[in-house]
Short mmCIF file of C-alpha atoms in Angstrom, two decimals:
data_model
loop_
_atom_site.label_atom_id
_atom_site.label_comp_id
_atom_site.label_asym_id
_atom_site.label_seq_id
_atom_site.Cartn_x
_atom_site.Cartn_y
_atom_site.Cartn_z
CA MET A 1 -76.37 249.04 82.86
CA ALA A 2 -75.02 245.92 83.78
CA ARG A 3 -71.77 245.82 86.09
CA ALA A 4 -68.70 243.94 84.85
CA PRO A 5 -67.62 241.21 86.80
CA ALA A 6 -64.34 242.26 89.13
CA LYS A 7 -61.02 240.56 87.86
CA LYS A 8 -59.35 238.38 90.31
CA ARG A 9 -56.04 240.00 91.55
CA ARG A 10 -52.73 238.08 90.99
CA ALA A 11 -50.04 238.18 93.83
CA PRO A 12 -47.14 240.20 92.74
CA LYS A 13 -44.06 238.26 91.19
CA SER A 14 -41.63 239.78 94.01
CA ALA A 15 -43.87 238.23 96.53
CA ALA A 16 -41.78 235.71 98.86
CA LYS A 17 -43.10 232.08 98.75
CA PRO A 18 -44.31 230.91 102.44
CA LYS A 19 -41.49 229.04 104.36
CA ILE A 20 -41.77 225.83 105.62
CA GLY A 21 -40.71 225.15 108.81
CA PRO A 22 -38.03 222.98 110.43
CA ALA A 23 -40.87 220.43 111.66
CA ARG A 24 -42.54 219.79 108.23
CA ARG A 25 -39.10 219.28 106.54
CA ALA A 26 -38.26 216.59 109.15
CA ALA A 27 -41.65 214.99 108.58
CA SER A 28 -41.20 214.81 104.93
CA ARG A 29 -38.02 213.35 104.95
CA LEU A 30 -39.49 210.54 107.59
CA GLN A 31 -41.99 209.73 105.25
CA ARG A 32 -39.94 209.35 102.29
CA SER A 33 -37.48 206.88 104.19
CA LYS A 34 -40.47 204.56 105.13
CA THR A 35 -41.79 204.43 101.70
CA PRO A 36 -41.10 201.04 100.13
CA LYS A 37 -38.96 200.93 97.02
CA ALA A 38 -40.55 199.90 93.75
CA PRO A 39 -39.21 196.51 92.92
CA ALA A 40 -36.88 196.46 90.11
CA ARG A 41 -38.32 195.41 86.64
CA LYS A 42 -37.27 192.53 84.58
CA GLY A 43 -34.08 193.11 82.30
CA LYS A 44 -33.16 196.18 84.04
CA VAL A 45 -30.33 196.51 86.49
CA SER A 46 -30.54 199.01 89.57
CA VAL A 47 -27.47 200.38 89.90
CA THR A 48 -26.51 202.60 93.46
CA ALA A 49 -23.95 204.84 93.65
CA PRO A 50 -21.15 203.36 96.02
CA ALA A 51 -20.67 205.12 99.37
CA ARG A 52 -17.83 207.87 99.25
CA ARG A 53 -14.98 206.86 101.23
CA THR A 54 -12.75 208.83 103.06
CA LEU A 55 -9.14 208.16 102.59
CA PRO A 56 -6.78 208.21 105.71
CA ARG A 57 -4.25 210.88 105.57
CA ALA A 58 -0.82 210.31 104.09
CA VAL A 59 1.88 209.83 106.87
CA GLY A 60 5.54 210.20 105.21
CA MET A 61 9.08 210.59 106.73
CA ASP A 62 9.44 213.40 108.68
CA ALA A 63 13.27 213.50 107.80
CA GLY A 64 12.37 213.97 103.74
CA LYS A 65 10.00 216.62 104.21
CA THR A 66 10.79 220.11 103.39
CA GLY A 67 9.07 221.94 106.58
CA ARG A 68 10.16 224.72 108.14
CA ARG A 69 12.26 222.59 110.86
CA LEU A 70 14.53 220.87 108.26
CA THR A 71 15.34 223.76 105.85
CA ALA A 72 18.59 224.48 107.33
CA ILE A 73 19.79 220.33 106.43
CA PRO A 74 20.62 220.38 102.98
CA THR A 75 18.83 217.76 100.53
CA ASN A 76 21.65 217.80 97.67
CA ALA A 77 22.78 214.32 97.14
CA ALA A 78 26.02 215.03 95.59
CA ALA A 79 28.51 212.16 95.11
CA ILE A 80 31.72 212.16 97.52
CA ASN A 81 34.06 212.45 94.87
CA THR A 82 32.00 215.69 93.90
CA GLN A 83 32.32 217.36 96.92
CA ILE A 84 35.86 216.31 97.30
CA ARG A 85 36.88 218.18 94.36
CA LYS A 86 34.66 221.12 95.25
CA TYR A 87 35.89 221.41 98.89
CA GLY A 88 38.72 219.31 99.03
CA LYS A 89 41.42 222.10 99.31
CA ASN A 90 40.00 223.96 101.37
CA VAL A 91 39.06 221.38 104.12
CA VAL A 92 42.43 220.09 104.01
CA ALA A 93 43.89 223.63 104.61
CA ARG A 94 41.70 224.44 107.47
CA SER A 95 42.45 220.93 108.93
CA ARG A 96 46.19 221.43 108.77
CA TYR A 97 45.93 224.79 110.26
CA LEU A 98 44.04 223.53 113.24
CA ALA A 99 46.42 220.81 113.78
CA LEU A 100 49.42 223.19 113.96
CA ASN A 101 47.86 225.86 115.83
CA ASN A 102 44.96 224.72 118.10
CA PRO A 103 46.17 222.74 121.17
CA TYR A 104 43.41 220.37 121.16
CA ALA A 105 43.60 219.76 117.79
CA ALA A 106 47.49 218.83 118.02
CA MET A 107 46.66 216.66 121.22
CA ALA A 108 43.92 214.60 119.60
CA LYS A 109 46.45 214.14 116.45
CA GLU A 110 49.06 213.02 118.91
CA GLU A 111 46.25 210.85 120.52
CA TYR A 112 45.34 209.35 117.17
CA VAL A 113 49.08 208.78 115.61
CA SER A 114 50.03 207.22 118.84
CA ALA A 115 47.20 204.67 119.00
CA LEU A 116 47.18 203.79 115.55
CA VAL A 117 50.87 202.67 114.91
CA GLY A 118 52.53 203.48 118.46
CA SER A 119 56.31 202.09 118.25
CA GLY A 120 55.41 200.60 114.68
CA ILE A 121 53.33 197.88 113.49
CA LYS A 122 55.84 195.04 113.02
CA PRO A 123 55.94 191.55 110.63
CA SER A 124 56.21 188.31 112.04
CA PRO A 125 57.12 185.85 109.27
CA LEU A 126 55.26 182.43 109.50
CA ILE A 127 57.51 179.89 107.64
CA LYS A 128 58.24 177.03 109.57
CA ASP A 129 61.78 176.72 109.29
CA SER A 130 63.61 178.56 112.00
CA VAL A 131 66.78 179.11 110.46
CA ILE A 132 65.15 181.17 107.42
CA LYS A 133 62.83 183.09 109.50
CA GLU A 134 65.67 184.23 111.57
CA GLU A 135 67.06 185.50 108.28
CA LEU A 136 64.22 187.16 107.18
CA SER A 137 63.66 188.82 110.78
CA ARG A 138 67.47 190.21 110.37
CA VAL A 139 67.49 191.06 106.90
CA TRP A 140 64.13 192.84 107.38
CA ARG A 141 65.19 194.55 110.79
CA LEU A 142 68.25 195.74 109.08
CA SER A 143 66.62 197.16 105.99
CA THR A 144 63.95 199.43 107.96
CA ASP A 145 66.84 201.80 108.70
CA GLU A 146 67.39 202.24 105.02
CA MET A 147 63.79 202.79 103.40
CA ASP A 148 62.94 206.26 103.95
CA ALA A 149 63.92 208.10 100.61
CA ASP A 150 64.57 211.30 102.67
CA GLY A 151 66.67 209.64 105.15
CA LEU A 152 64.63 211.19 108.03
CA SER A 153 63.44 208.49 109.96
CA ASP A 154 62.97 204.31 109.62
CA PHE A 155 59.93 202.31 108.47
CA TYR A 156 58.26 202.79 111.60
CA GLY A 157 59.01 206.33 111.71
CA MET A 158 57.59 206.54 108.51
CA GLN A 159 54.26 204.74 109.78
CA ALA A 160 53.78 207.47 112.26
CA THR A 161 54.25 210.16 109.64
CA ILE A 162 51.52 208.44 107.44
CA ALA A 163 49.18 208.42 110.21
CA SER A 164 49.91 212.30 111.20
CA GLU A 165 49.12 212.81 107.46
CA MET A 166 45.94 210.84 107.42
CA PHE A 167 44.33 212.53 110.60
CA GLU A 168 45.29 216.04 108.88
CA ALA A 169 44.33 215.39 105.22
CA GLY A 170 42.69 212.40 105.24
CA GLU A 171 45.40 210.44 102.80
CA CYS A 172 49.20 209.78 102.23
CA PHE A 173 50.75 208.82 98.97
CA VAL A 174 53.68 206.53 99.19
CA ARG A 175 56.29 206.05 96.13
CA PHE A 176 58.36 203.18 95.55
CA ARG A 177 61.54 203.91 94.32
CA SER A 178 64.04 201.24 93.10
CA ARG A 179 67.39 201.99 93.63
CA LEU A 180 70.62 200.56 92.12
CA SER A 181 72.60 197.62 93.25
CA THR A 182 75.68 199.92 93.56
CA ASP A 183 73.87 202.38 96.30
CA GLY A 184 75.28 200.38 99.16
CA LEU A 185 71.42 199.30 100.42
CA ILE A 186 71.13 196.07 101.69
CA VAL A 187 68.03 195.88 100.13
CA PRO A 188 68.11 198.37 96.72
CA MET A 189 64.56 199.99 97.32
CA GLN A 190 62.94 202.82 99.04
CA LEU A 191 59.79 204.60 99.94
CA GLN A 192 58.99 208.22 99.26
CA LEU A 193 56.13 209.82 101.44
CA LEU A 194 54.10 212.48 99.41
CA PRO A 195 51.24 214.72 100.86
CA SER A 196 47.58 215.01 99.75
CA GLU A 197 48.53 218.31 98.01
CA MET A 198 50.80 216.84 95.48
CA LEU A 199 47.68 215.16 93.74
CA ASP A 200 45.80 218.01 92.43
CA THR A 201 41.79 217.28 93.16
CA GLY A 202 41.19 219.95 90.24
CA HIS A 203 42.91 217.58 87.54
CA ASN A 204 39.78 216.15 86.01
CA GLU A 205 39.27 215.14 82.18
CA VAL A 206 38.30 212.37 79.58
CA LEU A 207 41.15 210.63 77.88
CA PRO A 208 40.86 209.53 74.15
CA ASN A 209 40.89 206.04 75.16
CA GLY A 210 37.58 206.05 77.00
CA GLY A 211 39.52 206.24 80.63
CA ARG A 212 39.33 209.24 82.91
CA ILE A 213 41.43 211.55 85.28
CA GLU A 214 39.43 212.40 88.26
CA CYS A 215 40.91 213.77 91.11
CA GLY A 216 44.35 213.38 89.83
CA ILE A 217 44.11 209.79 89.12
CA GLU A 218 44.21 208.13 85.91
CA PHE A 219 41.55 205.31 85.50
CA SER A 220 41.14 202.56 82.60
CA PRO A 221 38.03 202.21 80.58
CA ILE A 222 36.97 199.46 83.12
CA GLY A 223 37.28 201.87 85.97
CA GLN A 224 41.13 200.24 87.35
CA ARG A 225 43.73 202.68 88.49
CA VAL A 226 46.55 203.19 86.04
CA ALA A 227 48.45 206.22 86.90
CA TYR A 228 49.01 209.08 89.28
CA TRP A 229 49.28 212.47 88.04
CA PHE A 230 51.69 214.30 90.74
CA TYR A 231 53.16 217.74 90.87
CA LYS A 232 56.77 217.99 90.33
CA GLN A 233 56.94 220.43 93.43
CA HIS A 234 54.85 220.83 96.06
CA PRO A 235 52.37 223.38 94.96
CA GLY A 236 52.51 225.42 98.27
CA GLU A 237 56.27 225.85 98.05
CA TYR A 238 56.93 229.68 98.18
CA ASP A 239 60.68 229.14 97.91
CA VAL A 240 60.95 228.16 94.26
CA SER A 241 64.65 229.66 93.36
CA ALA A 242 66.12 225.87 93.32
CA ALA A 243 63.00 224.53 90.94
CA VAL A 244 61.40 227.53 89.13
CA SER A 245 61.23 225.47 85.77
CA VAL A 246 58.97 222.56 87.23
CA SER A 247 56.63 224.89 89.41
CA GLY A 248 53.05 223.68 88.45
CA GLN A 249 54.54 220.74 86.13
CA LYS A 250 53.27 217.23 86.61
CA THR A 251 54.34 213.93 86.37
CA ARG A 252 52.53 210.57 85.59
CA VAL A 253 53.60 207.63 88.05
CA PRO A 254 52.32 203.98 87.39
CA ALA A 255 49.75 202.80 89.79
CA GLU A 256 52.08 199.77 90.11
CA GLN A 257 54.60 202.30 92.12
CA VAL A 258 52.12 204.24 94.45
CA MET A 259 50.36 203.00 97.43
CA HIS A 260 47.33 205.16 98.20
CA LEU A 261 46.39 205.15 101.83
CA PHE A 262 43.19 206.60 103.03
CA ARG A 263 39.96 205.37 104.88
CA PRO A 264 36.85 205.15 102.56
CA VAL A 265 33.75 206.02 104.28
CA ARG A 266 31.55 205.62 101.24
CA ALA A 267 31.22 203.20 98.57
CA GLY A 268 33.09 204.58 95.55
CA GLN A 269 35.33 207.12 97.28
CA ILE A 270 38.71 207.47 95.60
CA ARG A 271 40.17 210.40 97.69
CA GLY A 272 40.40 210.80 101.44
CA ILE A 273 38.85 213.39 103.50
CA PRO A 274 40.37 214.51 106.90
CA HIS A 275 39.60 212.98 110.18
CA THR A 276 38.86 216.29 111.55
CA LEU A 277 36.24 217.09 109.38
CA ALA A 278 33.08 216.36 111.38
CA GLY A 279 34.75 218.47 114.37
CA MET A 280 36.54 221.24 112.57
CA VAL A 281 33.67 223.82 112.59
CA THR A 282 33.12 223.15 116.28
CA LEU A 283 36.62 223.49 117.08
CA ALA A 284 37.25 226.39 115.12
CA MET A 285 34.42 228.52 116.43
CA LEU A 286 35.84 227.58 119.85
CA ASP A 287 39.07 228.62 119.21
CA LEU A 288 37.91 231.96 118.27
CA TYR A 289 35.50 231.97 121.67
CA ASP A 290 38.50 230.89 123.68
CA ASP A 291 40.66 233.95 122.10
CA ALA A 292 37.90 236.48 123.03
CA GLU A 293 37.93 235.14 126.66
CA LEU A 294 41.54 235.62 126.78
CA GLU A 295 41.24 238.98 125.64
CA ARG A 296 38.42 239.96 128.10
CA LYS A 297 40.73 238.26 130.86
CA ARG A 298 43.33 240.75 129.59
CA VAL A 299 41.85 243.84 129.93
CA ALA A 300 40.59 243.11 133.14
CA ALA A 301 43.75 242.47 134.49
CA LEU A 302 44.78 246.02 133.29
CA PHE A 303 42.69 247.77 136.24
CA GLY A 304 42.33 250.92 133.79
CA ALA A 305 41.36 253.97 135.98
CA PHE A 306 39.22 257.31 134.58
CA VAL A 307 39.46 260.49 136.26
CA THR A 308 36.23 262.43 135.63
CA ARG A 309 36.07 266.42 135.86
CA GLN A 310 33.23 268.83 136.17
CA PRO A 311 32.93 270.70 133.14
CA GLY A 312 35.20 274.02 132.94
CA SER A 313 37.12 272.57 135.60
CA ASP A 314 40.95 273.40 134.93
CA GLU A 315 42.34 271.15 137.95
CA GLU A 316 45.36 269.26 136.39
CA ASN A 317 45.50 265.16 136.29
CA PRO A 318 46.60 264.12 139.81
CA PHE A 319 48.34 260.97 138.61
CA ALA A 320 50.21 263.01 135.56
CA SER A 321 53.65 262.98 135.90
CA THR A 322 55.77 265.83 136.23
CA ALA A 323 57.57 265.49 133.00
CA PRO A 324 56.21 267.62 130.19
CA ASP A 325 53.37 266.88 128.41
CA ASP A 326 53.70 264.58 124.97
CA VAL A 327 53.31 266.65 121.81
CA ASP A 328 49.89 264.88 121.19
CA GLY A 329 48.38 266.00 124.33
CA SER A 330 48.38 262.52 125.94
CA THR A 331 46.80 262.28 129.12
CA ASP A 332 47.82 258.63 130.06
CA PHE A 333 49.00 258.03 133.46
CA SER A 334 49.90 254.72 135.70
CA LEU A 335 49.42 254.03 139.09
CA GLU A 336 52.61 253.61 141.14
CA PRO A 337 52.66 251.00 144.47
CA GLY A 338 51.76 253.03 147.78
CA ALA A 339 50.98 256.19 145.72
CA VAL A 340 48.87 258.78 147.61
CA VAL A 341 46.69 261.23 145.45
CA ASP A 342 44.70 263.90 146.50
CA LEU A 343 41.72 264.92 144.41
CA ALA A 344 40.66 268.24 143.79
CA ALA A 345 37.23 269.33 144.18
CA GLY A 346 34.83 267.81 141.50
CA GLN A 347 37.31 265.43 140.54
CA ASP A 348 36.65 261.71 140.80
CA ILE A 349 38.34 258.53 139.66
CA LYS A 350 36.32 255.27 138.22
CA PHE A 351 38.15 251.79 137.40
CA ALA A 352 37.09 249.39 134.66
CA GLU A 353 35.14 246.58 135.59
CA PRO A 354 34.83 244.11 132.45
CA ALA A 355 32.38 241.58 132.61
CA ASP A 356 33.52 238.27 133.84
CA VAL A 357 33.41 234.72 131.80
CA GLY A 358 30.80 233.70 134.62
CA ALA A 359 29.61 230.24 135.86
CA THR A 360 28.69 228.84 132.49
CA TYR A 361 32.27 228.75 130.78
CA GLU A 362 33.21 225.43 132.03
CA PRO A 363 30.09 223.50 131.31
CA PHE A 364 29.85 225.12 128.10
CA GLN A 365 33.61 224.48 127.33
CA TYR A 366 33.26 220.80 128.56
CA ARG A 367 29.88 220.12 126.06
CA ALA A 368 31.79 221.92 123.07
CA LEU A 369 35.04 219.88 123.78
CA LEU A 370 32.96 216.75 123.81
CA ARG A 371 31.56 217.33 120.85
CA ALA A 372 34.96 218.29 118.85
CA ALA A 373 36.59 214.88 120.48
CA ALA A 374 33.69 213.13 118.95
CA GLY A 375 33.98 214.75 115.60
CA PHE A 376 37.80 214.05 115.70
CA GLY A 377 37.27 210.35 116.64
CA THR A 378 39.13 210.31 119.80
CA THR A 379 38.25 210.70 123.56
CA TYR A 380 37.49 213.60 125.65
CA ALA A 381 40.06 212.87 128.00
CA GLY A 382 42.97 211.74 125.21
CA MET A 383 42.10 215.30 123.40
CA THR A 384 42.08 217.41 126.38
CA GLY A 385 43.73 215.70 129.33
CA ASP A 386 41.19 216.32 131.54
CA LEU A 387 40.45 213.37 133.92
CA ARG A 388 38.54 214.86 136.65
CA MET A 389 35.31 213.44 135.94
CA THR A 390 36.47 210.18 134.94
CA SER A 391 36.52 207.12 136.88
CA TYR A 392 38.20 203.71 136.40
CA GLY A 393 34.82 202.15 134.89
CA SER A 394 34.06 205.16 132.52
CA ILE A 395 37.64 205.72 131.11
CA ARG A 396 37.69 201.88 130.33
CA ALA A 397 34.57 201.76 128.73
CA GLY A 398 35.58 204.88 126.64
CA LEU A 399 38.59 203.35 125.84
CA VAL A 400 37.35 199.89 124.57
CA GLY A 401 35.20 201.59 121.85
CA PHE A 402 38.19 203.93 120.55
CA ARG A 403 40.66 200.94 120.61
CA ARG A 404 38.16 198.82 118.46
CA ARG A 405 37.82 201.56 115.71
CA ILE A 406 41.56 202.09 116.06
CA GLU A 407 42.16 198.42 115.66
CA ALA A 408 39.85 198.47 112.56
CA GLN A 409 41.91 201.42 110.77
CA GLN A 410 45.33 199.35 111.69
CA HIS A 411 44.24 196.29 109.51
CA HIS A 412 41.97 197.96 107.28
CA VAL A 413 44.08 200.79 106.20
CA MET A 414 47.81 200.37 107.64
CA ILE A 415 48.48 196.55 106.93
CA PHE A 416 46.25 196.24 103.78
CA GLN A 417 47.19 199.38 102.10
CA PHE A 418 50.73 199.96 103.34
CA CYS A 419 52.53 197.16 105.49
CA ARG A 420 51.28 194.18 103.30
CA LEU A 421 52.38 195.70 99.83
CA VAL A 422 55.58 196.88 101.18
CA TRP A 423 56.79 193.58 102.45
CA LYS A 424 55.75 192.08 99.15
CA LEU A 425 57.87 194.79 97.33
CA TRP A 426 60.75 194.31 99.59
CA PHE A 427 60.59 190.48 99.52
CA GLU A 428 60.81 190.49 95.68
CA THR A 429 63.53 192.69 95.34
CA ALA A 430 65.66 191.00 98.09
CA VAL A 431 65.00 187.93 96.18
CA LEU A 432 66.21 189.36 92.70
CA ASN A 433 69.43 190.98 94.46
CA ALA A 434 70.31 187.62 96.27
CA ALA A 435 70.00 189.26 99.80
CA PHE A 436 68.92 185.97 101.22
CA LYS A 437 71.39 183.02 101.70
CA THR A 438 69.18 180.39 103.10
CA PHE A 439 67.05 179.75 99.97
CA ALA A 440 67.46 180.43 96.42
CA ALA A 441 65.57 182.53 93.93
CA ARG A 442 64.02 179.41 92.16
CA ASP A 443 62.84 178.15 95.81
CA TYR A 444 60.95 181.21 96.18
CA VAL A 445 59.58 181.28 92.53
CA ALA A 446 58.23 177.75 93.01
CA ASP A 447 56.14 178.55 95.93
CA PRO A 448 56.17 182.29 96.94
CA LEU A 449 53.58 182.30 99.73
CA LYS A 450 55.37 179.51 101.63
CA TYR A 451 58.65 182.28 102.18
CA ARG A 452 56.34 185.54 102.11
CA ASP A 453 53.64 184.40 104.19
CA VAL A 454 53.65 186.93 107.24
CA LYS A 455 51.62 188.28 110.36
CA TRP A 456 51.76 191.94 111.15
CA ILE A 457 51.80 192.62 115.14
CA THR A 458 50.28 195.77 115.97
CA PRO A 459 51.57 197.43 119.01
CA LYS A 460 50.54 196.37 122.71
CA TRP A 461 47.53 198.48 124.48
CA GLU A 462 48.79 199.68 128.10
CA TRP A 463 46.48 198.14 130.73
CA ILE A 464 44.64 200.55 133.04
CA ASP A 465 44.74 197.95 135.96
CA PRO A 466 47.89 195.65 134.92
CA LEU A 467 46.77 193.53 138.04
CA LYS A 468 43.37 192.66 137.12
CA ASP A 469 44.16 192.40 132.97
CA ARG A 470 47.21 190.19 133.66
CA GLN A 471 45.23 187.70 135.75
CA ALA A 472 42.13 187.74 133.36
CA GLU A 473 44.85 186.95 130.49
CA LYS A 474 46.41 184.16 132.63
CA LEU A 475 43.03 182.91 133.57
CA ALA A 476 41.93 182.52 129.85
CA VAL A 477 45.26 180.64 128.88
CA ASP A 478 44.98 178.38 132.14
CA SER A 479 41.25 177.47 130.93
CA GLY A 480 42.12 177.24 127.29
CA PHE A 481 40.23 180.01 125.69
CA LYS A 482 43.72 181.37 124.16
CA SER A 483 47.07 180.54 123.48
CA ARG A 484 49.95 182.32 124.92
CA SER A 485 51.04 183.43 121.41
CA ASP A 486 47.87 185.46 121.55
CA VAL A 487 48.71 187.38 124.74
CA ILE A 488 52.35 187.85 123.54
CA GLU A 489 51.09 189.29 120.16
CA ALA A 490 48.60 191.56 121.80
CA GLU A 491 51.77 193.11 123.65
CA GLY A 492 53.45 193.59 120.51
CA TYR A 493 55.95 191.13 120.66
CA ASP A 494 56.70 187.88 118.45
CA PRO A 495 55.91 184.52 120.52
CA GLU A 496 58.91 182.16 119.04
CA GLU A 497 61.37 185.50 119.81
CA VAL A 498 60.03 185.96 123.24
CA ASP A 499 60.00 181.90 123.98
CA GLY A 500 63.91 181.72 122.57
CA ARG A 501 64.78 184.73 124.63
CA ILE A 502 63.20 182.89 127.80
CA LYS A 503 64.94 179.44 126.86
CA SER A 504 68.31 181.80 126.41
CA ASP A 505 67.55 183.65 129.77
CA GLN A 506 66.96 180.24 131.45
CA ASP A 507 70.14 178.42 130.02
CA ARG A 508 72.41 181.36 130.96
CA ALA A 509 70.85 181.44 134.83
CA GLY A 510 71.34 177.72 134.91
CA GLY A 511 74.97 177.70 133.82
CA LEU A 512 75.80 180.65 136.37
CA GLY A 513 73.89 178.97 139.22
CA ILE A 514 71.23 181.47 139.17
CA SER A 515 67.83 180.75 140.61
CA PHE A 516 64.45 182.90 140.51
CA ILE A 517 61.39 182.49 142.94
CA GLN A 518 58.52 181.45 141.14
CA LEU A 519 55.32 183.72 142.29
CA SER A 520 52.30 181.76 143.38
CA SER A 521 49.57 181.54 140.61
CA SER A 522 46.97 182.29 143.05
CA ILE A 523 46.46 185.95 143.74
CA VAL A 524 43.54 186.98 145.60
CA VAL A 525 41.63 190.30 144.35
CA ALA A 526 39.55 191.99 146.60
CA PRO A 527 36.39 193.29 144.89
CA ASP A 528 35.71 197.13 143.62
CA ASP A 529 34.75 198.99 146.72
CA GLY A 530 33.12 201.51 144.72
CA ASP A 531 35.47 203.69 143.18
CA GLY A 532 36.22 201.24 140.22
CA PHE A 533 39.41 199.95 141.50
CA GLY A 534 40.28 196.77 143.07
CA THR A 535 42.22 196.51 145.92
CA ASP A 536 45.16 193.55 146.01
CA GLN A 537 45.40 192.35 149.47
CA THR A 538 49.03 192.56 149.17
CA ASP A 539 48.81 196.52 148.07
CA VAL A 540 47.80 197.57 151.45
CA ALA A 541 51.04 198.52 153.43
CA PRO A 542 50.68 198.05 157.32
CA ALA A 543 49.36 201.40 159.19
CA ALA A 544 51.90 203.48 160.79
CA PRO A 545 51.59 203.93 164.73
CA GLY A 546 48.16 205.95 165.46
CA VAL A 547 47.18 205.72 161.65
CA THR A 548 44.37 203.77 160.31
CA ASN A 549 44.10 202.62 156.42
CA GLU A 550 40.93 203.90 154.87
#
């Protein structure tokens, strides 16, 4: 019988394929790279996919990112007026509290007020006619004593009150009050000062005519100020016995009768913010810290003592007095000078030793007060009175920047928003009531600017080194870089008035046969010797016997 042929065995499907080694794969890639590409056929275009490009990583503004480092800094872009409506009352209340109770804030306010207005920002009429100018100056000088509606100060004292209000609350309102000619005033007009709280920041509404009331100020449909809605009585006045019926009531005052003084820090701002805003939190926290340190020192000065006994000891307190014990069983005692106390066996005495402020107190105070002074817009030396670490150069450089900021506020706020408007109202009221005798009302109507033109003179800045500064002014005048009038006005005086007084003094001295020694114009000043102060050769006194001048 024939044998059936053997069938060919198949490999199981689960058998693994033979692996291709790394060398074989590399050779295959090399062979494919050397193989020439087939030419493109006619009528067909060979398209090759572009290489994938790696874009550079986008670099943004770190200040605009919301990473971990900047999570504490808010990114809310609320308008300045919205923030005033929301926080204005609390900010003003806290600012007034600090200015009244914190010595550093009180000193900073005094520094700001004295620098901004000093003895007063005074007018100097620019009319050429000397007779008319003299009459204008005389009538104005007499009217300044009658301008305060409350009768508490003159016109220049009102400037100081306005500056104080601007420091604490950031703004002040001045209401023009017209008086009767029978009231006995030289010029029948007065000014009434109103604090920031008299205009409610929460008074906001839309009017039927298309206008609006925002923060207590009424605006027309085109955005012009129309009126102010003042409280009839201060909202914080607790003694309302004399005016119970007007508490919370408001009155509408036309904008022509109100002067609103504030320093705008942003475009579109309609209400002021306190000058203390940036440094308020720092100074408030520092005030609490100082209170804690004062309490620590007070406790340390008590030298409290504690008597300890062994458990179960019946000995009496060695410091206890012979008087009968208190009802409440108090064991308090006091030490007497020179007392000798015997302690029984098992008794011990321990004195309290509170921790001291340490060596970091002064540096911390210095840096914190520097920060607060910067927030208040004043100098550290002016706010604290600390001149230990200042030199002539440093304090002069610091005052230069401070005075520039003050001069900007003098011209942009005090003169433009207050003095200029008061002069115009006063002049027109005086003309209507025939207060001037050297010209008629029709002359003023024909050319009002001719008579009303005025220049306001700010208070002088005191010099740190009068000799050097005076020599620099004289050199500038002699060289033709500035006029005598500029120097005199910088000292707070009217040049024509000064020249007139000099001429009057010279004529009077000549009539009396008095002659004065004219000092030489050449004074030699030695250069600085390192401490910042130059030494005038005439200032060095001869040394006493046995003593040398160093």
